Amino acid sequence: VSVAQDDYWNEFRLIFDKVHESFFANLNRHCPDLTPADVRLLALVKMNLGSADTARLLSVTPDSLRVMRYRVKRKLGLGTADSLQQFIDQLG
């Protein structure tokens, strides 16, 4: 199962919204330019999944996941030393 597929993503998002009600709204307020792929990645980061599980759920290689994380951190205005997990946890 891959959350990169729209059917699974829509189902995942409905359940995720029940647990983390304001996450997507807060994320959109902070950075409205995120792509759907960025949002999927950040939702999985919010769930504290490991890199291997995240890569599998997004149907990407571990190397591609590293690039995705780097690019989304840049979009969010985070430096290379900043923790994406910590940012997401503070976001709500």
mmCIF file of C-alpha atoms in Angstrom:
data_model
loop_
_atom_site.group_PDB
_atom_site.id
_atom_site.type_symbol
_atom_site.label_atom_id
_atom_site.label_comp_id
_atom_site.label_asym_id
_atom_site.label_seq_id
_atom_site.Cartn_x
_atom_site.Cartn_y
_atom_site.Cartn_z
ATOM 1 C CA VAL A 1 0.000 0.000 0.000
ATOM 2 C CA SER A 2 1.323 3.413 -0.956
ATOM 3 C CA VAL A 3 -0.010 6.747 0.293
ATOM 4 C CA ALA A 4 1.365 8.229 -2.913
ATOM 5 C CA GLN A 5 -1.685 6.780 -4.681
ATOM 6 C CA ASP A 6 -4.638 9.148 -4.531
ATOM 7 C CA ASP A 7 -7.228 6.614 -3.330
ATOM 8 C CA TYR A 8 -5.100 5.573 -0.373
ATOM 9 C CA TRP A 9 -4.046 9.148 0.332
ATOM 10 C CA ASN A 10 -7.644 10.379 0.560
ATOM 11 C CA GLU A 11 -8.496 7.590 2.993
ATOM 12 C CA PHE A 12 -5.303 8.199 4.983
ATOM 13 C CA ARG A 13 -5.968 11.938 5.151
ATOM 14 C CA LEU A 14 -9.490 11.477 6.520
ATOM 15 C CA ILE A 15 -8.179 9.334 9.370
ATOM 16 C CA PHE A 16 -5.129 11.562 9.929
ATOM 17 C CA ASP A 17 -7.373 14.655 10.181
ATOM 18 C CA LYS A 18 -9.326 13.041 13.013
ATOM 19 C CA VAL A 19 -6.165 12.561 15.047
ATOM 20 C CA HIS A 20 -4.298 15.753 14.084
ATOM 21 C CA GLU A 21 -7.168 18.165 13.410
ATOM 22 C CA SER A 22 -5.295 21.365 12.641
ATOM 23 C CA PHE A 23 -2.098 19.950 11.144
ATOM 24 C CA PHE A 24 -2.862 20.521 7.461
ATOM 25 C CA ALA A 25 -4.332 23.986 8.090
ATOM 26 C CA ASN A 26 -1.301 25.032 10.149
ATOM 27 C CA LEU A 27 1.035 23.630 7.521
ATOM 28 C CA ASN A 28 -0.765 25.491 4.745
ATOM 29 C CA ARG A 29 -0.678 28.743 6.745
ATOM 30 C CA HIS A 30 3.050 28.391 7.332
ATOM 31 C CA CYS A 31 3.937 27.420 3.772
ATOM 32 C CA PRO A 32 1.135 27.538 1.181
ATOM 33 C CA ASP A 33 3.524 26.610 -1.652
ATOM 34 C CA LEU A 34 3.967 22.975 -0.620
ATOM 35 C CA THR A 35 3.178 20.354 -3.230
ATOM 36 C CA PRO A 36 0.882 17.387 -2.516
ATOM 37 C CA ALA A 37 4.008 15.196 -2.338
ATOM 38 C CA ASP A 38 5.513 17.558 0.260
ATOM 39 C CA VAL A 39 2.347 17.396 2.353
ATOM 40 C CA ARG A 40 2.312 13.595 2.194
ATOM 41 C CA LEU A 41 5.920 13.481 3.361
ATOM 42 C CA LEU A 42 5.268 15.868 6.239
ATOM 43 C CA ALA A 43 2.209 13.910 7.376
ATOM 44 C CA LEU A 44 4.365 10.784 7.579
ATOM 45 C CA VAL A 45 7.047 12.723 9.455
ATOM 46 C CA LYS A 46 4.341 13.808 11.901
ATOM 47 C CA MET A 47 3.630 10.119 12.525
ATOM 48 C CA ASN A 48 7.292 9.546 13.526
ATOM 49 C CA LEU A 49 7.817 6.878 10.902
ATOM 50 C CA GLY A 50 11.337 5.758 10.125
ATOM 51 C CA SER A 51 12.973 6.531 6.809
ATOM 52 C CA ALA A 52 12.592 3.014 5.431
ATOM 53 C CA ASP A 53 8.847 2.938 6.164
ATOM 54 C CA THR A 54 8.352 6.455 4.837
ATOM 55 C CA ALA A 55 10.183 5.642 1.601
ATOM 56 C CA ARG A 56 8.112 2.485 1.150
ATOM 57 C CA LEU A 57 4.814 4.289 1.757
ATOM 58 C CA LEU A 58 5.754 7.025 -0.707
ATOM 59 C CA SER A 59 7.044 4.472 -3.229
ATOM 60 C CA VAL A 60 10.469 6.107 -3.456
ATOM 61 C CA THR A 61 14.021 4.991 -2.809
ATOM 62 C CA PRO A 62 15.804 5.990 0.407
ATOM 63 C CA ASP A 63 18.025 8.314 -1.669
ATOM 64 C CA SER A 64 14.973 9.991 -3.208
ATOM 65 C CA LEU A 65 13.511 10.400 0.271
ATOM 66 C CA ARG A 66 16.665 12.219 1.420
ATOM 67 C CA VAL A 67 16.333 14.615 -1.511
ATOM 68 C CA MET A 68 12.632 15.132 -0.779
ATOM 69 C CA ARG A 69 13.375 15.913 2.871
ATOM 70 C CA TYR A 70 16.128 18.359 1.877
ATOM 71 C CA ARG A 71 13.868 20.179 -0.575
ATOM 72 C CA VAL A 72 10.913 20.429 1.798
ATOM 73 C CA LYS A 73 13.170 21.738 4.575
ATOM 74 C CA ARG A 74 14.364 24.434 2.182
ATOM 75 C CA LYS A 75 10.765 25.368 1.312
ATOM 76 C CA LEU A 76 9.958 25.619 5.010
ATOM 77 C CA GLY A 77 12.940 27.896 5.595
ATOM 78 C CA LEU A 78 14.827 25.356 7.699
ATOM 79 C CA GLY A 79 18.581 24.984 7.613
ATOM 80 C CA THR A 80 20.419 21.711 7.110
ATOM 81 C CA ALA A 81 21.065 21.445 10.854
ATOM 82 C CA ASP A 82 17.402 22.069 11.732
ATOM 83 C CA SER A 83 15.247 19.087 12.595
ATOM 84 C CA LEU A 84 12.259 18.513 10.338
ATOM 85 C CA GLN A 85 10.687 16.334 13.045
ATOM 86 C CA GLN A 86 11.065 19.092 15.636
ATOM 87 C CA PHE A 87 9.536 21.667 13.283
ATOM 88 C CA ILE A 88 6.544 19.398 12.587
ATOM 89 C CA ASP A 89 6.047 18.670 16.281
ATOM 90 C CA GLN A 90 5.988 22.405 17.062
ATOM 91 C CA LEU A 91 3.575 23.060 14.199
ATOM 92 C CA GLY A 92 0.832 21.156 15.963
#
